[in-house]
Short mmCIF file of N, CA and C in Angstrom, two decimals:
data_model
loop_
_atom_site.label_atom_id
_atom_site.label_comp_id
_atom_site.label_asym_id
_atom_site.label_seq_id
_atom_site.Cartn_x
_atom_site.Cartn_y
_atom_site.Cartn_z
N UNK F 1 -16.58 11.89 -14.10
CA UNK F 1 -16.99 12.81 -13.25
C UNK F 1 -16.44 14.10 -13.54
N UNK F 2 -17.26 15.18 -13.54
CA UNK F 2 -16.78 16.51 -13.81
C UNK F 2 -15.82 17.16 -12.79
N UNK F 3 -14.74 17.67 -13.33
CA UNK F 3 -13.75 18.36 -12.44
C UNK F 3 -14.17 19.65 -12.07
N UNK F 4 -14.42 19.92 -10.69
CA UNK F 4 -14.89 21.29 -10.37
C UNK F 4 -13.87 22.43 -10.66
N UNK F 5 -12.64 22.12 -10.57
CA UNK F 5 -11.65 23.19 -10.70
C UNK F 5 -11.30 23.44 -12.17
N UNK F 6 -11.22 22.40 -12.91
CA UNK F 6 -10.80 22.61 -14.38
C UNK F 6 -12.07 22.88 -15.20
N UNK F 7 -13.22 22.48 -14.76
CA UNK F 7 -14.41 22.66 -15.53
C UNK F 7 -14.47 21.76 -16.69
N UNK F 8 -13.95 20.61 -16.65
CA UNK F 8 -13.82 19.58 -17.66
C UNK F 8 -14.51 18.32 -17.19
N UNK F 9 -14.75 17.43 -18.28
CA UNK F 9 -15.36 16.16 -17.98
C UNK F 9 -16.83 16.11 -18.05
N UNK F 10 -17.43 14.99 -17.70
CA UNK F 10 -18.84 14.84 -17.88
C UNK F 10 -19.54 14.93 -16.42
N UNK F 11 -20.75 15.18 -16.41
CA UNK F 11 -21.47 15.40 -14.99
C UNK F 11 -21.70 13.83 -14.56
N UNK F 12 -21.67 13.76 -13.27
CA UNK F 12 -22.25 12.46 -12.75
C UNK F 12 -21.05 11.51 -12.42
N UNK F 13 -21.14 10.80 -11.39
CA UNK F 13 -20.27 9.77 -11.04
C UNK F 13 -20.63 8.53 -11.51
N UNK F 14 -19.52 7.78 -12.29
CA UNK F 14 -19.99 6.56 -12.92
C UNK F 14 -18.93 5.48 -12.38
N UNK F 15 -19.29 4.85 -11.31
CA UNK F 15 -18.34 3.80 -10.68
C UNK F 15 -17.90 2.76 -11.68
N UNK F 16 -18.83 2.22 -12.58
CA UNK F 16 -18.57 1.25 -13.43
C UNK F 16 -17.35 1.72 -14.57
N UNK F 17 -17.50 3.01 -14.97
CA UNK F 17 -16.42 3.61 -15.85
C UNK F 17 -15.28 3.65 -15.09
N UNK F 18 -15.20 3.96 -13.79
CA UNK F 18 -13.95 4.03 -12.94
C UNK F 18 -13.36 2.73 -12.80
N UNK F 19 -14.11 1.63 -12.65
CA UNK F 19 -13.56 0.27 -12.54
C UNK F 19 -12.90 -0.09 -13.91
N UNK F 20 -13.53 0.20 -14.96
CA UNK F 20 -13.08 -0.21 -16.29
C UNK F 20 -11.79 0.60 -16.58
N UNK F 21 -11.66 1.82 -16.18
CA UNK F 21 -10.38 2.58 -16.35
C UNK F 21 -9.30 1.90 -15.67
N UNK F 22 -9.65 1.51 -14.38
CA UNK F 22 -8.63 0.87 -13.43
C UNK F 22 -8.18 -0.39 -13.94
N UNK F 23 -9.10 -1.23 -14.48
CA UNK F 23 -8.77 -2.53 -15.04
C UNK F 23 -7.95 -2.35 -16.40
N UNK F 24 -8.31 -1.45 -17.11
CA UNK F 24 -7.61 -1.05 -18.39
C UNK F 24 -6.10 -0.74 -17.97
N UNK F 25 -5.91 0.13 -17.09
CA UNK F 25 -4.52 0.48 -16.70
C UNK F 25 -3.73 -0.62 -16.11
N UNK F 26 -4.38 -1.46 -15.37
CA UNK F 26 -3.68 -2.71 -14.80
C UNK F 26 -3.25 -3.64 -15.94
N UNK F 27 -4.27 -3.87 -16.80
CA UNK F 27 -4.00 -4.79 -17.84
C UNK F 27 -2.87 -4.37 -18.79
N UNK F 28 -2.90 -3.08 -19.10
CA UNK F 28 -1.79 -2.46 -19.94
C UNK F 28 -0.49 -2.61 -19.21
N UNK F 29 -0.32 -2.33 -17.81
CA UNK F 29 0.87 -2.57 -17.00
C UNK F 29 1.37 -3.83 -16.98
N UNK F 30 0.44 -4.82 -17.01
CA UNK F 30 0.87 -6.26 -16.94
C UNK F 30 1.37 -6.65 -18.19
N UNK F 31 0.65 -6.15 -19.25
CA UNK F 31 0.92 -6.64 -20.67
C UNK F 31 2.27 -6.03 -21.20
N UNK F 32 2.56 -4.76 -20.96
CA UNK F 32 3.62 -4.10 -21.46
C UNK F 32 4.82 -3.86 -20.51
N UNK F 33 4.68 -4.06 -19.29
CA UNK F 33 5.65 -3.79 -18.30
C UNK F 33 6.17 -5.09 -17.52
N UNK F 34 7.22 -5.63 -18.05
CA UNK F 34 7.65 -6.94 -17.33
C UNK F 34 7.93 -6.93 -15.84
N UNK F 35 8.27 -5.79 -15.40
CA UNK F 35 8.65 -5.74 -13.97
C UNK F 35 7.22 -5.64 -13.15
N UNK F 36 6.15 -5.53 -13.78
CA UNK F 36 4.78 -5.55 -13.08
C UNK F 36 4.30 -7.04 -13.39
N UNK F 37 4.41 -7.51 -14.52
CA UNK F 37 3.91 -8.81 -14.89
C UNK F 37 4.48 -9.86 -14.08
N UNK F 38 5.78 -10.05 -13.82
CA UNK F 38 6.38 -11.11 -13.20
C UNK F 38 5.91 -11.03 -11.67
N UNK F 39 5.83 -9.82 -11.11
CA UNK F 39 5.48 -9.71 -9.76
C UNK F 39 4.02 -10.16 -9.48
N UNK F 40 3.18 -9.92 -10.52
CA UNK F 40 1.73 -10.33 -10.39
C UNK F 40 1.76 -11.85 -10.43
N UNK F 41 2.43 -12.40 -11.34
CA UNK F 41 2.40 -13.91 -11.57
C UNK F 41 3.00 -14.62 -10.39
N UNK F 42 4.12 -14.20 -9.87
CA UNK F 42 4.58 -14.83 -8.65
C UNK F 42 3.71 -14.64 -7.31
N UNK F 43 3.12 -13.50 -7.27
CA UNK F 43 2.24 -13.40 -6.24
C UNK F 43 0.96 -14.10 -6.21
N UNK F 44 0.46 -14.25 -7.48
CA UNK F 44 -0.86 -15.10 -7.79
C UNK F 44 -0.51 -16.53 -7.42
N UNK F 45 0.77 -17.05 -7.75
CA UNK F 45 1.20 -18.36 -7.21
C UNK F 45 1.27 -18.40 -5.84
N UNK F 46 1.86 -17.55 -5.09
CA UNK F 46 1.93 -17.62 -3.73
C UNK F 46 0.60 -17.51 -2.93
N UNK F 47 -0.31 -16.62 -3.51
CA UNK F 47 -1.70 -16.53 -3.09
C UNK F 47 -2.38 -17.86 -3.09
N UNK F 48 -2.21 -18.51 -4.32
CA UNK F 48 -2.88 -19.80 -4.38
C UNK F 48 -2.46 -20.84 -3.38
N UNK F 49 -1.23 -20.83 -3.15
CA UNK F 49 -0.57 -21.79 -2.20
C UNK F 49 -1.28 -21.31 -0.79
N UNK F 50 -1.20 -20.17 -0.50
CA UNK F 50 -1.75 -19.70 0.77
C UNK F 50 -3.29 -20.10 0.95
N UNK F 51 -4.03 -19.99 -0.10
CA UNK F 51 -5.44 -20.23 -0.04
C UNK F 51 -5.66 -21.71 0.05
N UNK F 52 -4.92 -22.54 -0.67
CA UNK F 52 -5.13 -24.00 -0.66
C UNK F 52 -4.74 -24.42 0.76
N UNK F 53 -3.81 -23.80 1.38
CA UNK F 53 -3.28 -24.33 2.73
C UNK F 53 -4.07 -23.65 3.84
N UNK F 54 -5.09 -22.81 3.47
CA UNK F 54 -5.97 -22.12 4.43
C UNK F 54 -5.10 -21.18 5.30
N UNK F 55 -4.14 -20.56 4.83
CA UNK F 55 -3.25 -19.66 5.40
C UNK F 55 -3.83 -18.27 5.23
N UNK F 56 -4.85 -17.76 5.74
CA UNK F 56 -5.45 -16.63 5.51
C UNK F 56 -4.60 -15.28 5.86
N UNK F 57 -4.04 -15.29 6.93
CA UNK F 57 -3.15 -14.16 7.36
C UNK F 57 -2.07 -14.02 6.37
N UNK F 58 -1.31 -15.16 6.06
CA UNK F 58 -0.34 -15.14 5.09
C UNK F 58 -0.81 -14.65 3.78
N UNK F 59 -1.98 -14.98 3.24
CA UNK F 59 -2.50 -14.51 2.04
C UNK F 59 -2.74 -12.99 2.14
N UNK F 60 -3.22 -12.50 3.18
CA UNK F 60 -3.39 -11.09 3.39
C UNK F 60 -2.00 -10.23 3.32
N UNK F 61 -1.02 -10.89 3.89
CA UNK F 61 0.21 -10.30 4.00
C UNK F 61 0.83 -10.29 2.54
N UNK F 62 0.70 -11.31 1.84
CA UNK F 62 1.18 -11.33 0.51
C UNK F 62 0.43 -10.30 -0.44
N UNK F 63 -0.89 -10.33 -0.27
CA UNK F 63 -1.72 -9.25 -1.01
C UNK F 63 -1.26 -7.84 -0.63
N UNK F 64 -0.95 -7.49 0.72
CA UNK F 64 -0.57 -6.15 0.95
C UNK F 64 0.73 -5.83 0.38
N UNK F 65 1.76 -6.83 0.50
CA UNK F 65 3.14 -6.55 -0.03
C UNK F 65 2.99 -6.46 -1.64
N UNK F 66 2.20 -7.18 -2.29
CA UNK F 66 2.12 -7.14 -3.61
C UNK F 66 1.33 -5.96 -4.15
N UNK F 67 0.29 -5.49 -3.39
CA UNK F 67 -0.38 -4.18 -3.68
C UNK F 67 0.65 -3.03 -3.41
N UNK F 68 1.49 -3.16 -2.57
CA UNK F 68 2.36 -2.03 -2.38
C UNK F 68 3.46 -2.00 -3.49
N UNK F 69 4.00 -3.10 -3.81
CA UNK F 69 5.04 -3.14 -4.83
C UNK F 69 4.30 -2.77 -6.35
N UNK F 70 3.15 -3.19 -6.59
CA UNK F 70 2.48 -2.81 -7.81
C UNK F 70 2.24 -1.33 -7.96
N UNK F 71 1.73 -0.81 -6.82
CA UNK F 71 1.53 0.66 -6.80
C UNK F 71 2.84 1.39 -7.15
N UNK F 72 3.81 1.02 -6.41
CA UNK F 72 5.22 1.73 -6.59
C UNK F 72 5.70 1.49 -8.09
N UNK F 73 5.54 0.37 -8.59
CA UNK F 73 6.05 0.10 -9.97
C UNK F 73 5.17 0.81 -10.93
N UNK F 74 3.87 0.97 -10.76
CA UNK F 74 3.11 1.68 -11.80
C UNK F 74 3.30 3.25 -11.67
N UNK F 75 3.42 3.67 -10.39
CA UNK F 75 3.80 5.14 -10.28
C UNK F 75 5.17 5.41 -10.84
N UNK F 76 6.08 4.58 -10.66
CA UNK F 76 7.40 4.78 -11.19
C UNK F 76 7.34 4.71 -12.71
N UNK F 77 6.70 3.78 -13.44
CA UNK F 77 6.57 3.73 -14.87
C UNK F 77 5.86 4.99 -15.36
N UNK F 78 4.83 5.42 -14.61
CA UNK F 78 4.04 6.69 -14.95
C UNK F 78 4.99 7.92 -14.86
N UNK F 79 5.77 8.08 -13.85
CA UNK F 79 6.66 9.18 -13.77
C UNK F 79 7.84 9.16 -14.74
N UNK F 80 8.29 8.07 -15.01
CA UNK F 80 9.35 7.94 -15.99
C UNK F 80 8.81 8.22 -17.48
N UNK F 81 7.68 7.81 -17.80
CA UNK F 81 6.94 8.04 -19.09
C UNK F 81 6.68 9.59 -19.23
N UNK F 82 6.18 10.11 -18.19
CA UNK F 82 5.82 11.59 -18.22
C UNK F 82 7.21 12.45 -18.24
N UNK F 83 8.26 11.99 -17.53
CA UNK F 83 9.43 12.77 -17.64
C UNK F 83 10.05 12.58 -19.13
N UNK F 84 9.94 11.47 -19.65
CA UNK F 84 10.59 11.28 -21.05
C UNK F 84 9.64 12.03 -22.05
N UNK F 85 8.34 12.17 -21.71
CA UNK F 85 7.48 12.94 -22.64
C UNK F 85 7.81 14.38 -22.57
N UNK F 86 8.06 14.86 -21.39
CA UNK F 86 8.25 16.28 -21.28
C UNK F 86 9.57 16.69 -21.79
N UNK F 87 10.53 15.88 -21.45
CA UNK F 87 12.04 16.25 -21.71
C UNK F 87 12.70 15.10 -22.53
N UNK F 88 12.87 15.18 -23.71
CA UNK F 88 13.45 14.12 -24.55
C UNK F 88 15.05 14.10 -24.34
N UNK F 89 15.64 15.17 -24.15
CA UNK F 89 17.09 15.26 -23.98
C UNK F 89 17.42 15.03 -22.59
N UNK F 90 18.73 14.57 -22.39
CA UNK F 90 19.16 14.29 -21.00
C UNK F 90 19.16 15.60 -20.21
N UNK F 91 18.47 15.40 -18.97
CA UNK F 91 18.40 16.59 -18.06
C UNK F 91 18.77 16.20 -16.63
N UNK F 92 19.65 16.84 -15.92
CA UNK F 92 19.94 16.41 -14.61
C UNK F 92 18.71 16.41 -13.59
N UNK F 93 17.82 17.32 -13.75
CA UNK F 93 16.84 17.47 -12.91
C UNK F 93 15.82 16.22 -13.05
N UNK F 94 15.55 15.90 -14.25
CA UNK F 94 14.80 14.72 -14.69
C UNK F 94 15.40 13.39 -14.15
N UNK F 95 16.74 13.39 -14.17
CA UNK F 95 17.54 12.32 -13.64
C UNK F 95 17.18 12.11 -12.27
N UNK F 96 17.28 13.01 -11.51
CA UNK F 96 17.08 13.16 -10.09
C UNK F 96 15.68 12.66 -9.72
N UNK F 97 14.67 13.12 -10.44
CA UNK F 97 13.31 12.69 -10.26
C UNK F 97 13.10 11.15 -10.58
N UNK F 98 13.69 10.74 -11.72
CA UNK F 98 13.65 9.33 -12.00
C UNK F 98 14.36 8.46 -10.89
N UNK F 99 15.48 8.93 -10.48
CA UNK F 99 16.21 8.26 -9.39
C UNK F 99 15.43 8.09 -8.15
N UNK F 100 14.82 9.05 -7.72
CA UNK F 100 13.92 9.13 -6.52
C UNK F 100 12.76 8.14 -6.70
N UNK F 101 12.15 8.22 -7.82
CA UNK F 101 10.99 7.32 -8.13
C UNK F 101 11.51 5.89 -8.02
N UNK F 102 12.66 5.58 -8.65
CA UNK F 102 13.22 4.22 -8.61
C UNK F 102 13.60 3.75 -7.32
N UNK F 103 14.14 4.69 -6.43
CA UNK F 103 14.39 4.28 -5.13
C UNK F 103 13.23 3.80 -4.31
N UNK F 104 12.14 4.68 -4.47
CA UNK F 104 10.89 4.18 -3.80
C UNK F 104 10.44 2.88 -4.28
N UNK F 105 10.58 2.59 -5.55
CA UNK F 105 10.17 1.28 -6.00
C UNK F 105 11.16 0.14 -5.47
N UNK F 106 12.33 0.52 -5.32
CA UNK F 106 13.31 -0.44 -4.87
C UNK F 106 13.09 -0.83 -3.44
N UNK F 107 12.64 0.10 -2.62
CA UNK F 107 12.28 -0.22 -1.29
C UNK F 107 11.02 -1.14 -1.25
N UNK F 108 10.05 -0.80 -2.01
CA UNK F 108 8.75 -1.67 -2.02
C UNK F 108 9.15 -3.08 -2.62
N UNK F 109 10.08 -3.14 -3.57
CA UNK F 109 10.48 -4.40 -4.04
C UNK F 109 11.24 -5.33 -2.94
N UNK F 110 12.12 -4.64 -2.25
CA UNK F 110 12.73 -5.30 -1.09
C UNK F 110 11.81 -5.95 -0.08
N UNK F 111 10.77 -5.03 0.36
CA UNK F 111 9.72 -5.62 1.14
C UNK F 111 8.98 -6.74 0.58
N UNK F 112 8.68 -6.70 -0.60
CA UNK F 112 7.94 -7.77 -1.33
C UNK F 112 8.85 -9.09 -1.31
N UNK F 113 10.12 -8.89 -1.69
CA UNK F 113 10.98 -10.07 -1.77
C UNK F 113 11.07 -10.71 -0.27
N UNK F 114 11.17 -9.90 0.68
CA UNK F 114 11.28 -10.38 2.07
C UNK F 114 9.94 -11.20 2.38
N UNK F 115 8.72 -10.61 2.08
CA UNK F 115 7.61 -11.31 2.43
C UNK F 115 7.36 -12.58 1.60
N UNK F 116 7.59 -12.55 0.34
CA UNK F 116 7.56 -13.71 -0.45
C UNK F 116 8.60 -14.83 -0.03
N UNK F 117 9.73 -14.27 0.19
CA UNK F 117 10.83 -15.24 0.65
C UNK F 117 10.47 -15.89 1.94
N UNK F 118 9.97 -15.07 3.00
CA UNK F 118 9.63 -15.67 4.32
C UNK F 118 8.49 -16.48 4.13
N UNK F 119 7.49 -16.27 3.31
CA UNK F 119 6.36 -17.27 3.18
C UNK F 119 6.89 -18.59 2.42
N UNK F 120 7.78 -18.47 1.46
CA UNK F 120 8.18 -19.63 0.75
C UNK F 120 8.89 -20.52 1.77
N UNK F 121 9.86 -19.80 2.58
CA UNK F 121 10.64 -20.67 3.57
C UNK F 121 9.58 -21.39 4.52
N UNK F 122 8.58 -20.63 5.00
CA UNK F 122 7.63 -21.15 5.88
C UNK F 122 6.94 -22.41 5.32
N UNK F 123 6.47 -22.28 4.08
CA UNK F 123 5.77 -23.35 3.51
C UNK F 123 6.78 -24.58 3.32
N UNK F 124 7.85 -24.28 2.89
CA UNK F 124 8.91 -25.39 2.63
C UNK F 124 9.31 -26.17 3.97
N UNK F 125 9.34 -25.31 5.05
CA UNK F 125 9.68 -25.92 6.27
C UNK F 125 8.52 -26.74 6.84
N UNK F 126 7.30 -26.29 6.69
CA UNK F 126 6.14 -26.87 7.28
C UNK F 126 5.55 -28.08 6.41
N UNK F 127 5.74 -28.01 5.15
CA UNK F 127 5.01 -29.03 4.32
C UNK F 127 6.08 -29.86 3.52
#
């Protein structure tokens, strides 16, 4: 889609292209970022269990927590890569930016662990 402000890009909206770009980024994150990959695989396992046991609300909760943690992880990776690209030497301001990004990711990971842990305990207790 053409950017009105920058005057760049192609004319027209192409939803298929947008989906391809999104899936390409997700595939790259899963393939090259272990912190994204293991979360995806653990969440898929938990989602499979929820679906097999017909626990639809639990499946939605796991998907929401997983979505949040994946968004945070990928933003964190993008911010860190951009900071490393801009400044190759150690810089205190860049360190603060990376630390804040890591803190946001840490909060989302904590939420994800609590949700998956609670779901695991629930399934072990009931089945």
